[in-house]
CSV table of C-alpha atoms in Angstrom, one decimal:
chain,number,residue,atom,x,y,z
A,1,MET,CA,20.3,88.2,-28.7
A,2,PRO,CA,21.4,89.6,-25.3
A,3,ALA,CA,24.4,88.0,-23.5
A,4,LEU,CA,23.7,85.2,-21.1
A,5,ASP,CA,24.0,85.8,-17.4
A,6,PRO,CA,27.1,84.1,-16.0
A,7,GLY,CA,25.1,82.2,-13.4
A,8,ASP,CA,23.2,79.0,-13.7
A,9,CYS,CA,19.8,79.7,-15.3
A,10,THR,CA,18.2,76.2,-15.0
A,11,ARG,CA,16.0,77.0,-12.0
A,12,LEU,CA,15.3,80.5,-13.4
A,13,HIS,CA,14.1,79.1,-16.7
A,14,PHE,CA,11.7,76.7,-15.1
A,15,ALA,CA,10.3,79.5,-13.0
A,16,ARG,CA,9.8,81.6,-16.1
A,17,TYR,CA,7.9,79.0,-18.1
A,18,ALA,CA,5.5,77.9,-15.4
A,19,ARG,CA,2.5,79.7,-16.8
A,20,ALA,CA,-1.0,78.2,-17.3
A,21,ILE,CA,-3.7,78.8,-19.9
A,22,GLN,CA,-6.8,78.5,-17.7
A,23,GLY,CA,-10.3,79.0,-19.1
A,24,VAL,CA,-9.5,79.8,-22.8
A,25,GLU,CA,-11.2,77.9,-25.5
A,26,PRO,CA,-9.3,76.8,-28.7
A,27,THR,CA,-10.0,78.3,-32.0
A,28,THR,CA,-12.0,76.2,-34.5
A,29,ARG,CA,-10.0,76.1,-37.7
A,30,THR,CA,-8.3,73.9,-40.2
A,31,LEU,CA,-4.5,73.7,-39.9
A,32,TYR,CA,-2.7,73.6,-43.2
A,33,PRO,CA,-5.0,71.2,-45.0
A,34,SER,CA,-2.8,71.2,-48.1
A,35,ALA,CA,0.1,69.9,-46.0
A,36,ARG,CA,-1.5,66.7,-45.1
A,37,PRO,CA,0.0,63.8,-47.1
A,38,ARG,CA,-3.1,61.7,-46.5
A,39,GLU,CA,-5.9,61.3,-44.0
A,40,VAL,CA,-4.6,58.9,-41.3
A,41,PRO,CA,-7.2,57.5,-38.9
A,42,ASN,CA,-6.2,57.6,-35.3
A,43,GLU,CA,-7.4,54.0,-34.8
A,44,GLY,CA,-5.8,50.6,-34.3
A,45,THR,CA,-5.9,49.6,-38.0
A,46,THR,CA,-4.5,51.6,-40.9
A,47,THR,CA,-4.3,49.0,-43.6
A,48,VAL,CA,-6.7,46.6,-45.3
A,49,SER,CA,-4.3,44.4,-47.2
A,50,LYS,CA,-1.8,41.7,-46.5
A,51,VAL,CA,1.9,42.4,-46.9
A,52,LEU,CA,4.6,39.8,-47.1
A,53,LEU,CA,8.2,40.9,-46.4
A,54,LYS,CA,10.1,38.2,-48.2
A,55,GLY,CA,13.6,36.7,-47.6
A,56,GLY,CA,15.1,39.2,-45.2
A,57,THR,CA,17.3,38.8,-42.2
A,58,VAL,CA,14.9,39.2,-39.3
A,59,LEU,CA,16.1,40.7,-36.0
A,60,PRO,CA,13.2,40.1,-33.6
A,61,MET,CA,14.9,41.9,-30.6
A,62,SER,CA,13.3,39.6,-28.1
A,63,LYS,CA,15.1,37.7,-25.4
A,64,THR,CA,14.1,34.3,-26.8
A,65,ASP,CA,14.0,34.6,-30.6
A,66,PRO,CA,17.4,34.6,-32.4
A,67,VAL,CA,18.3,36.5,-35.5
A,68,SER,CA,17.1,34.4,-38.5
A,69,THR,CA,18.4,34.7,-42.1
A,70,ARG,CA,16.2,34.4,-45.1
A,71,SER,CA,12.9,34.6,-43.2
A,72,ASP,CA,9.5,36.0,-44.3
A,73,VAL,CA,7.2,38.2,-42.3
A,74,LEU,CA,3.5,38.2,-43.0
A,75,ILE,CA,1.4,41.1,-42.0
A,76,ASP,CA,-2.4,41.1,-42.0
A,77,ASP,CA,-4.6,44.0,-40.9
A,78,GLY,CA,-1.6,45.8,-39.3
A,79,ILE,CA,-0.6,42.7,-37.2
A,80,VAL,CA,2.3,40.3,-37.7
A,81,VAL,CA,0.7,37.0,-38.2
A,82,ALA,CA,3.6,34.8,-39.2
A,83,ILE,CA,7.4,34.7,-39.2
A,84,ALA,CA,8.9,31.7,-40.9
A,85,PRO,CA,11.0,30.6,-43.9
A,86,ALA,CA,9.2,30.4,-47.3
A,87,ILE,CA,5.7,31.7,-46.3
A,88,ASP,CA,3.2,31.2,-49.2
A,89,ALA,CA,0.4,33.8,-49.0
A,90,ASP,CA,-1.9,35.8,-51.2
A,91,ALA,CA,-0.4,39.1,-50.2
A,92,GLU,CA,1.5,42.1,-51.6
A,93,THR,CA,5.1,40.8,-51.6
A,94,VAL,CA,8.1,43.0,-50.9
A,95,ASP,CA,11.6,41.5,-51.7
A,96,CYS,CA,13.7,41.9,-48.6
A,97,SER,CA,16.7,39.7,-49.6
A,98,GLY,CA,19.9,41.4,-48.6
A,99,ARG,CA,17.9,43.6,-46.1
A,100,LEU,CA,17.6,43.6,-42.3
A,101,VAL,CA,14.1,43.5,-41.0
A,102,LEU,CA,13.6,44.7,-37.4
A,103,PRO,CA,11.1,46.4,-35.1
A,104,GLY,CA,10.8,50.2,-35.6
A,105,PHE,CA,12.9,52.4,-33.3
A,106,VAL,CA,11.2,54.1,-30.3
A,107,ASP,CA,12.2,57.7,-29.4
A,108,THR,CA,11.1,58.2,-25.8
A,109,HIS,CA,11.6,62.0,-25.5
A,110,ARG,CA,11.7,64.6,-28.2
A,111,HIS,CA,10.7,68.3,-28.2
A,112,THR,CA,9.3,67.9,-31.7
A,113,TRP,CA,8.1,71.5,-32.1
A,114,GLU,CA,11.7,72.6,-32.0
A,115,THR,CA,12.3,71.1,-35.5
A,116,LEU,CA,11.8,74.6,-36.8
A,117,LEU,CA,14.9,75.6,-34.8
A,118,ARG,CA,17.2,72.9,-36.2
A,119,ASN,CA,20.9,73.6,-35.6
A,120,CYS,CA,20.2,77.0,-34.1
A,121,ALA,CA,22.3,76.1,-31.0
A,122,PRO,CA,25.1,73.8,-32.2
A,123,ASP,CA,27.5,74.9,-29.4
A,124,ALA,CA,25.0,75.4,-26.6
A,125,THR,CA,25.2,74.1,-23.1
A,126,LEU,CA,22.0,73.2,-21.3
A,127,ASP,CA,21.8,76.7,-19.7
A,128,GLU,CA,22.5,78.4,-23.1
A,129,TYR,CA,19.8,76.2,-24.7
A,130,PHE,CA,17.3,77.4,-22.1
A,131,ALA,CA,18.1,81.0,-22.8
A,132,ARG,CA,18.3,80.8,-26.5
A,133,VAL,CA,15.5,78.4,-27.4
A,134,LEU,CA,13.0,78.4,-24.6
A,135,ASP,CA,13.3,82.0,-23.4
A,136,HIS,CA,14.2,83.8,-26.7
A,137,TYR,CA,12.4,81.9,-29.5
A,138,ALA,CA,9.6,79.8,-27.9
A,139,PRO,CA,7.3,82.8,-26.9
A,140,TYR,CA,7.0,83.7,-30.5
A,141,PHE,CA,5.7,80.3,-31.7
A,142,THR,CA,2.1,80.4,-33.0
A,143,ALA,CA,0.0,77.3,-33.2
A,144,ASP,CA,0.6,77.2,-36.9
A,145,ASP,CA,4.4,77.2,-36.2
A,146,VAL,CA,3.9,74.2,-33.9
A,147,TYR,CA,2.0,72.4,-36.5
A,148,ALA,CA,4.8,72.9,-39.1
A,149,GLY,CA,7.5,71.9,-36.6
A,150,ASN,CA,5.6,68.8,-35.5
A,151,LEU,CA,4.7,67.7,-39.0
A,152,LEU,CA,8.3,67.9,-40.3
A,153,GLY,CA,9.7,66.4,-37.1
A,154,ALA,CA,7.4,63.4,-37.2
A,155,LEU,CA,8.2,62.9,-40.9
A,156,GLU,CA,11.9,63.1,-40.0
A,157,CYS,CA,11.4,60.3,-37.4
A,158,LEU,CA,9.6,58.1,-40.0
A,159,ASN,CA,12.3,58.7,-42.5
A,160,ALA,CA,14.9,57.5,-40.0
A,161,GLY,CA,13.0,54.3,-39.0
A,162,ILE,CA,11.6,55.8,-35.8
A,163,THR,CA,8.0,54.5,-35.7
A,164,THR,CA,7.0,55.6,-32.2
A,165,LEU,CA,7.7,59.0,-30.8
A,166,VAL,CA,7.1,60.6,-27.4
A,167,ASP,CA,6.4,64.2,-28.3
A,168,TRP,CA,7.4,66.2,-25.1
A,169,SER,CA,5.4,69.3,-26.0
A,170,HIS,CA,6.2,72.2,-23.7
A,171,ILE,CA,5.0,74.9,-26.1
A,172,ASN,CA,1.3,75.1,-25.0
A,173,ASN,CA,1.2,78.9,-25.2
A,174,SER,CA,-2.6,78.8,-26.0
A,175,PRO,CA,-5.3,76.2,-26.3
A,176,ASP,CA,-4.6,76.2,-30.1
A,177,HIS,CA,-1.0,75.1,-29.6
A,178,PRO,CA,-1.7,71.5,-28.4
A,179,GLU,CA,-4.5,71.1,-31.1
A,180,ALA,CA,-1.9,72.0,-33.7
A,181,ALA,CA,0.7,69.6,-32.3
A,182,ILE,CA,-1.8,66.7,-32.1
A,183,GLN,CA,-3.1,67.3,-35.6
A,184,ALA,CA,0.4,67.3,-37.1
A,185,LEU,CA,1.2,64.0,-35.4
A,186,ARG,CA,-2.0,62.5,-36.8
A,187,ASP,CA,-1.3,63.8,-40.3
A,188,SER,CA,2.2,62.3,-40.3
A,189,GLY,CA,0.9,58.8,-39.6
A,190,ILE,CA,3.4,58.1,-36.9
A,191,ARG,CA,2.6,56.2,-33.7
A,192,ALA,CA,3.1,58.8,-30.9
A,193,GLN,CA,2.5,59.5,-27.3
A,194,TYR,CA,1.6,63.2,-27.1
A,195,ALA,CA,3.0,64.5,-23.8
A,196,TYR,CA,1.2,67.7,-22.8
A,197,GLY,CA,3.5,70.1,-21.1
A,198,PRO,CA,3.6,73.7,-19.8
A,199,ALA,CA,3.7,77.0,-21.7
A,200,ASN,CA,6.8,78.8,-22.9
A,201,ASP,CA,5.1,82.2,-23.5
A,202,VAL,CA,6.9,84.7,-21.2
A,203,LEU,CA,8.4,87.4,-23.5
A,204,PRO,CA,12.0,88.2,-23.0
A,205,GLY,CA,12.4,91.0,-20.5
A,206,ALA,CA,8.9,90.5,-19.1
A,207,LEU,CA,8.3,89.7,-15.4
A,208,ALA,CA,7.6,86.0,-15.0
A,209,PRO,CA,4.3,85.2,-13.4
A,210,GLU,CA,4.1,83.1,-10.3
A,211,PRO,CA,4.2,79.4,-11.1
A,212,THR,CA,0.8,77.8,-11.5
A,213,ALA,CA,-0.3,74.3,-12.2
A,214,MET,CA,-1.0,73.2,-15.8
A,215,PRO,CA,-4.7,73.6,-16.6
A,216,VAL,CA,-6.3,70.4,-15.5
A,217,ALA,CA,-9.5,71.1,-17.3
A,218,GLU,CA,-7.6,71.7,-20.6
A,219,ILE,CA,-5.7,68.4,-20.1
A,220,ARG,CA,-8.9,66.6,-19.5
A,221,ARG,CA,-10.6,68.2,-22.5
A,222,LEU,CA,-7.7,67.2,-24.8
A,223,HIS,CA,-7.7,63.7,-23.5
A,224,ASN,CA,-11.4,63.2,-24.0
A,225,ALA,CA,-11.3,64.8,-27.5
A,226,HIS,CA,-8.3,63.0,-28.9
A,227,PHE,CA,-7.2,60.1,-26.7
A,228,SER,CA,-10.3,58.2,-25.7
A,229,SER,CA,-8.8,54.8,-26.8
A,230,ASN,CA,-5.5,53.4,-25.5
A,231,ASP,CA,-5.4,51.2,-28.7
A,232,ALA,CA,-5.1,54.2,-31.0
A,233,LEU,CA,-2.0,55.3,-32.8
A,234,LEU,CA,-1.9,58.4,-30.7
A,235,THR,CA,-2.0,58.2,-26.9
A,236,MET,CA,-1.4,60.8,-24.2
A,237,ALA,CA,1.1,61.5,-21.4
A,238,LEU,CA,1.8,64.4,-19.1
A,239,ALA,CA,5.1,66.3,-19.6
A,240,ALA,CA,5.5,67.5,-16.0
A,241,ARG,CA,8.0,69.9,-14.5
A,242,GLY,CA,8.6,67.8,-11.4
A,243,PRO,CA,9.8,68.7,-7.9
A,244,GLY,CA,12.5,71.3,-7.6
A,245,PHE,CA,11.3,73.2,-10.6
A,246,THR,CA,7.9,74.1,-9.1
A,247,SER,CA,6.0,73.9,-5.8
A,248,ASP,CA,5.0,70.7,-4.0
A,249,GLU,CA,1.4,71.8,-4.4
A,250,ILE,CA,1.7,72.0,-8.2
A,251,VAL,CA,3.5,68.7,-8.4
A,252,ARG,CA,0.7,67.0,-6.4
A,253,THR,CA,-1.9,68.6,-8.6
A,254,GLU,CA,-0.3,67.6,-11.9
A,255,TRP,CA,0.5,64.1,-10.8
A,256,ALA,CA,-3.1,63.7,-9.6
A,257,ALA,CA,-4.4,65.0,-13.0
A,258,ALA,CA,-2.4,62.4,-14.9
A,259,ARG,CA,-3.4,59.5,-12.6
A,260,ASP,CA,-7.0,60.5,-12.7
A,261,LEU,CA,-6.9,60.1,-16.5
A,262,GLY,CA,-4.7,57.0,-16.4
A,263,ILE,CA,-1.9,58.6,-18.4
A,264,PRO,CA,1.8,58.2,-17.8
A,265,ILE,CA,4.0,61.0,-16.5
A,266,THR,CA,7.4,62.0,-18.0
A,267,PHE,CA,9.8,64.6,-16.6
A,268,HIS,CA,13.4,65.8,-16.7
A,269,ALA,CA,15.4,64.8,-13.6
A,270,GLY,CA,19.0,65.0,-12.5
A,271,MET,CA,20.2,66.4,-15.8
A,272,SER,CA,22.8,68.8,-14.5
A,273,ARG,CA,24.7,69.3,-11.3
A,274,VAL,CA,22.1,71.8,-10.1
A,275,ALA,CA,19.2,69.4,-10.9
A,276,GLY,CA,21.1,66.5,-9.3
A,277,ARG,CA,21.4,68.4,-6.1
A,278,MET,CA,17.6,68.8,-6.1
A,279,ALA,CA,17.3,65.0,-5.3
A,280,MET,CA,14.1,64.9,-7.2
A,281,VAL,CA,13.4,61.2,-6.8
A,282,GLU,CA,13.8,61.5,-3.0
A,283,HIS,CA,11.5,64.5,-3.1
A,284,LEU,CA,8.8,62.4,-4.9
A,285,GLU,CA,9.2,59.8,-2.3
A,286,ARG,CA,8.5,62.4,0.5
A,287,LEU,CA,5.4,63.4,-1.5
A,288,GLN,CA,4.4,59.7,-1.8
A,289,LEU,CA,4.2,60.1,-5.6
A,290,LEU,CA,6.6,57.5,-6.9
A,291,GLY,CA,5.1,54.9,-9.2
A,292,PRO,CA,5.6,52.7,-12.3
A,293,ASP,CA,3.9,55.3,-14.5
A,294,ILE,CA,6.8,57.7,-14.3
A,295,THR,CA,9.6,58.1,-16.9
A,296,TYR,CA,12.7,59.8,-15.7
A,297,ILE,CA,14.5,61.7,-18.5
A,298,HIS,CA,18.4,61.9,-18.4
A,299,ALA,CA,19.0,61.0,-14.7
A,300,ASN,CA,22.7,61.8,-15.0
A,301,HIS,CA,23.2,62.8,-11.4
A,302,PHE,CA,21.0,60.5,-9.3
A,303,ALA,CA,22.4,59.3,-6.0
A,304,ASP,CA,22.4,55.5,-5.5
A,305,ARG,CA,19.4,55.7,-3.2
A,306,GLU,CA,17.4,57.5,-5.9
A,307,TRP,CA,18.4,54.8,-8.4
A,308,LYS,CA,17.0,52.2,-6.0
A,309,LEU,CA,13.8,54.1,-5.5
A,310,VAL,CA,13.3,54.3,-9.2
A,311,ALA,CA,13.9,50.6,-9.6
A,312,ASP,CA,11.8,49.5,-6.6
A,313,SER,CA,8.9,51.7,-7.8
A,314,GLY,CA,9.0,50.4,-11.3
A,315,GLY,CA,9.9,53.6,-13.0
A,316,THR,CA,11.3,53.8,-16.5
A,317,LEU,CA,14.3,55.7,-18.0
A,318,SER,CA,14.9,57.8,-21.1
A,319,LEU,CA,18.5,58.7,-22.0
A,320,SER,CA,19.6,61.2,-24.6
A,321,PRO,CA,23.3,60.3,-25.1
A,322,GLN,CA,24.4,62.8,-27.7
A,323,VAL,CA,22.7,65.7,-25.9
A,324,GLU,CA,23.9,64.6,-22.5
A,325,MET,CA,27.6,64.5,-23.5
A,326,GLN,CA,27.5,67.5,-25.7
A,327,MET,CA,25.4,70.0,-23.6
A,328,ASN,CA,27.0,69.4,-20.2
A,329,HIS,CA,24.3,67.2,-18.6
A,330,GLY,CA,26.8,64.5,-17.6
A,331,TRP,CA,27.7,61.0,-18.7
A,332,PRO,CA,24.7,59.0,-20.0
A,333,PRO,CA,24.0,56.9,-16.8
A,334,VAL,CA,23.6,53.5,-18.6
A,335,HIS,CA,26.0,51.9,-16.1
A,336,LYS,CA,23.8,52.9,-13.2
A,337,ALA,CA,20.7,51.7,-15.0
A,338,ARG,CA,22.3,48.3,-15.6
A,339,GLU,CA,23.6,48.2,-12.0
A,340,PHE,CA,20.0,48.6,-10.6
A,341,GLY,CA,18.3,46.4,-13.1
A,342,LEU,CA,16.5,49.1,-15.1
A,343,ARG,CA,15.8,49.0,-18.9
A,344,PRO,CA,17.0,52.3,-20.3
A,345,SER,CA,15.5,53.6,-23.5
A,346,LEU,CA,16.9,56.2,-25.9
A,347,SER,CA,15.7,59.6,-27.1
A,348,VAL,CA,16.9,62.4,-29.4
A,349,ASP,CA,15.7,65.3,-27.2
A,350,VAL,CA,16.4,68.4,-29.3
A,351,VAL,CA,17.4,68.8,-32.9
A,352,THR,CA,18.5,72.4,-32.1
A,353,SER,CA,21.9,70.8,-31.3
A,354,VAL,CA,22.0,67.2,-32.3
A,355,PRO,CA,20.9,64.9,-35.2
A,356,GLY,CA,17.3,63.6,-35.2
A,357,ASP,CA,18.0,59.8,-35.8
A,358,MET,CA,18.4,56.8,-33.6
A,359,PHE,CA,21.6,55.7,-35.2
A,360,THR,CA,23.4,58.7,-33.7
A,361,GLN,CA,22.0,57.9,-30.3
A,362,MET,CA,23.0,54.3,-30.4
A,363,ARG,CA,26.6,55.0,-31.5
A,364,ALA,CA,26.9,57.9,-29.0
A,365,LEU,CA,25.9,55.7,-26.1
A,366,PHE,CA,28.0,52.8,-27.2
A,367,ALA,CA,31.1,54.9,-27.5
A,368,ALA,CA,30.5,57.0,-24.4
A,369,GLU,CA,29.9,54.1,-22.0
A,370,ARG,CA,32.9,52.1,-23.3
A,371,ALA,CA,35.1,55.3,-23.2
A,372,ARG,CA,34.0,55.9,-19.6
A,373,VAL,CA,34.9,52.4,-18.6
A,374,ASN,CA,38.1,52.4,-20.6
A,375,ALA,CA,39.3,55.6,-18.9
A,376,ILE,CA,38.8,54.1,-15.5
A,377,CYS,CA,40.7,51.0,-16.5
A,378,TRP,CA,43.5,53.1,-17.9
A,379,GLU,CA,43.8,55.2,-14.8
A,380,GLU,CA,43.7,52.1,-12.5
A,381,ASP,CA,45.8,50.0,-14.8
A,382,THR,CA,43.3,47.2,-14.8
A,383,PRO,CA,41.8,45.0,-17.6
A,384,THR,CA,38.5,46.0,-19.0
A,385,PRO,CA,35.6,44.1,-17.3
A,386,PRO,CA,33.8,41.3,-19.1
A,387,ASP,CA,30.4,43.0,-18.8
A,388,MET,CA,31.2,45.9,-21.2
A,389,LEU,CA,28.1,47.4,-23.0
A,390,THR,CA,27.3,45.4,-26.1
A,391,ALA,CA,25.8,46.5,-29.5
A,392,ALA,CA,22.9,44.1,-28.9
A,393,GLU,CA,22.1,45.9,-25.6
A,394,VAL,CA,22.1,49.2,-27.3
A,395,LEU,CA,19.8,48.1,-30.1
A,396,THR,CA,17.5,46.6,-27.4
A,397,MET,CA,17.4,50.1,-25.8
A,398,ALA,CA,16.3,51.6,-29.1
A,399,THR,CA,13.5,49.1,-29.7
A,400,SER,CA,12.0,46.9,-27.0
A,401,ASN,CA,13.2,49.0,-24.1
A,402,GLY,CA,11.6,52.0,-25.7
A,403,ALA,CA,8.3,50.2,-26.0
A,404,HIS,CA,8.6,49.2,-22.3
A,405,THR,CA,9.2,52.9,-21.4
A,406,VAL,CA,6.1,54.2,-23.2
A,407,GLY,CA,3.9,51.3,-21.9
A,408,LEU,CA,3.4,49.7,-25.3
A,409,GLU,CA,5.4,46.6,-24.9
A,410,ASP,CA,2.4,44.4,-25.5
A,411,ARG,CA,2.0,45.9,-29.0
A,412,ILE,CA,5.4,47.0,-30.3
A,413,GLY,CA,9.1,46.9,-29.7
A,414,THR,CA,9.8,43.3,-30.8
A,415,LEU,CA,9.1,41.6,-34.1
A,416,ALA,CA,6.8,38.8,-33.0
A,417,VAL,CA,3.5,37.1,-34.0
A,418,GLY,CA,0.6,39.1,-32.6
A,419,LYS,CA,2.5,42.4,-32.3
A,420,ARG,CA,1.5,45.4,-34.4
A,421,ALA,CA,3.6,45.7,-37.6
A,422,ASP,CA,5.8,48.7,-36.8
A,423,ILE,CA,8.8,47.6,-38.8
A,424,VAL,CA,11.9,49.1,-40.4
A,425,VAL,CA,13.7,47.5,-43.3
A,426,ILE,CA,17.3,48.4,-43.7
A,427,ASP,CA,19.2,47.8,-47.0
A,428,GLY,CA,22.3,45.8,-46.2
A,429,ARG,CA,23.7,46.2,-49.7
A,430,GLY,CA,25.0,49.8,-49.3
A,431,VAL,CA,28.7,50.6,-49.5
A,432,ASN,CA,28.6,51.7,-45.8
A,433,ILE,CA,27.1,48.5,-44.5
A,434,ALA,CA,28.0,45.6,-46.8
A,435,PRO,CA,29.0,42.9,-46.3
A,436,VAL,CA,26.7,42.2,-43.3
A,437,ASN,CA,28.8,39.9,-41.1
A,438,ASP,CA,27.0,40.7,-37.9
A,439,PRO,CA,23.4,42.0,-38.4
A,440,ILE,CA,23.1,43.7,-35.0
A,441,GLY,CA,26.6,45.3,-35.4
A,442,ALA,CA,25.6,46.4,-38.9
A,443,VAL,CA,22.5,48.3,-37.5
A,444,VAL,CA,24.2,49.8,-34.5
A,445,LEU,CA,27.6,50.7,-36.0
A,446,SER,CA,27.3,51.0,-39.8
A,447,ALA,CA,23.8,51.9,-40.9
A,448,ASP,CA,22.4,55.4,-41.2
A,449,VAL,CA,19.3,57.0,-42.5
A,450,SER,CA,20.3,56.5,-46.1
A,451,ASN,CA,20.0,52.8,-45.6
A,452,VAL,CA,16.4,52.9,-44.4
A,453,GLU,CA,14.5,51.5,-47.3
A,454,HIS,CA,11.0,50.8,-45.9
A,455,VAL,CA,9.1,51.9,-42.8
A,456,LEU,CA,5.8,50.5,-41.7
A,457,VAL,CA,3.5,51.7,-38.9
A,458,ASN,CA,0.7,49.4,-38.0
A,459,GLY,CA,1.2,47.6,-41.3
A,460,SER,CA,1.0,50.7,-43.4
A,461,PHE,CA,4.0,51.9,-45.4
A,462,LYS,CA,5.2,55.4,-44.3
A,463,LYS,CA,8.4,55.1,-46.2
A,464,ARG,CA,8.8,52.9,-49.3
A,465,ASP,CA,11.7,52.4,-51.6
A,466,PHE,CA,13.8,55.0,-49.7
A,467,ALA,CA,11.1,57.7,-50.1
A,468,LEU,CA,8.5,58.9,-47.6
A,469,VAL,CA,4.9,58.4,-48.5
A,470,ALA,CA,4.1,62.0,-47.8
A,471,ASP,CA,4.2,65.5,-49.4
A,472,VAL,CA,7.7,66.2,-48.1
A,473,ALA,CA,8.2,69.3,-50.2
A,474,ARG,CA,5.1,70.9,-48.8
A,475,ALA,CA,6.1,70.0,-45.2
A,476,VAL,CA,9.6,71.5,-45.7
A,477,ALA,CA,8.1,74.6,-47.2
A,478,LEU,CA,5.8,75.1,-44.3
A,479,ALA,CA,8.6,74.6,-41.8
A,480,GLU,CA,10.9,77.0,-43.6
A,481,GLN,CA,8.2,79.7,-43.8
A,482,ALA,CA,7.3,79.2,-40.1
A,483,ALA,CA,10.9,79.2,-38.9
A,484,ALA,CA,11.7,82.4,-40.8
A,485,GLY,CA,8.7,84.0,-39.0
A,486,VAL,CA,9.7,82.9,-35.6
A,487,LEU,CA,13.3,84.0,-35.9
A,488,SER,CA,12.3,87.3,-37.4
A,489,ARG,CA,9.8,88.1,-34.6
A,490,ALA,CA,12.2,87.0,-31.8
A,491,ASP,CA,15.2,88.8,-33.2
A,492,THR,CA,13.3,92.0,-33.9
A,493,SER,CA,11.9,92.1,-30.4
A,494,SER,CA,15.4,91.8,-28.9
A,495,ARG,CA,16.9,94.8,-30.7
C-alpha cells in the first residue's frame, strides 16, 4: 500500500467517495442461498409460540421500573405481555434463575460491510482509516462481498446481545450492493435500520469525479421495495455526507429525499479538529435543515452553540467511545450531551480497529469520561463532582437511549409490557461476573460476550444456550473467502 500523504485527508476522502449510481438497474439473482440460516420474514411477528423467561433478575431500563429479582417475563407473539413474580402460563419455559434479563442492546452506527476487514487497521488514526479502508479496499468490494460482510457482522451483533443495528452502509458501488446488504440483514434475523449511503468506488490513483447527489430514484426504489412498513424488522434511513463534505445543493437534495420518504437522516459530524472547524450544525441551521429526524455521529468538536441547536431542534446523538479515543476523533462528548439535556446512544462504528460488542463501548465510555473529569480535578486540586457518570447511565445509553436515537422507543429499548420482545439474557454465574452484587454494575463492568446465553428478537430466539441459531460456519467461510478476494484484488492493483 502506498504511503499516506502527510496532510489531513478527511476532506479529500469525502470528495473522492461522492459518486452516484444514477440510472442503473440491479441484477436479478439469489445471493448465497446456502448461507441463509433460515427464512426470516421482514414483518412485525416472527414467532407463533409463547415463551416464559422464568426466575431471572429483570433490568427494565426504564425511568420508573426498578430492577426486580426472581421475576418472570411472558412473551406472546413477539410482545412482552407480563412481567411479574411466579407467572403461570402454558408456554415454553426457559429457566433464567441466576441470569440477568434486560432489553437488547442498540448499536446506532456501524459500517457492517467492513466486517470483512476486521482488525486490518489496529493502529490507524481516522485519516489513515480513510486511506486504508475506504480508498484502498472499498472500491474492490463486490455485492457478494457486501452480503458476506453484512451477514457475519449482523450475526456478530446478535451473538453479543445487540438486537438492533443501524447499518451505515457507504458501499453502494452499484445497485446490487444495497440489495446484497439488505438481504444479509434480513437473513440474519436482526432488527436493523438500513442507512443507505454513498459509493466508495473510486479506484486508487484515479481522478475523483465531481461530487453528485446520491441517486434519489434508487433510494426511492429501495424504500418502496423493502421498507414499505415502519413496523417491520427492517426499516430505512439515509446515511448522508452532510455539510462541509459536499455542496449545499447536494445536502439540500439528500435531506429532501429523506424527508419526502419520511426516513431519518444520520451523518458524521465534528469527528476531528478539521470537521469541528466546519461547524456543520451551524451550517445546517443556515440551510434551514435542522430537525428531530437527524442523528449526529461522534460530535467530538461541537461548539456550545451547536450543542444548543441540536438540543433545541430535537436531534439525537451516537457516540463511538472506543473509536473516538483510539483513532484521534477526540474525547467522547458525553459531558456536553449531559450538559445540554441530550440522550446519547452508543455505537461500534468500525471493527477494522475496535471490538464489535457493546460491553467494550460501555466500559470505554465509563472509563474515558471519569478519567477526563478526574484529570481536571487533579490539575485543579479539587474534589470530584457529585454528578460523575454512573454505570446505570451508561447502560441506559446502550439500551433505551439507542431506541430513542433510531426512533423505535415505542417498541424497544426497555423491558416493559407492550414492547416488542428484544431481550438479552446474561448468565450471572460465570467466573468473571459472579457473585452479582449489583446487576447493573455486573452488566457494564464485568460481563462480556461469553456471558450472553440467550438473545431474542421480536420474541424469536437468535441465540440460545450460548450458541447462535444460524449456520455460523457457513457465514464465516463466506466472509473468509470474500475477504481474501478483496485483499488480493486491492493489494495486487497497488503494486
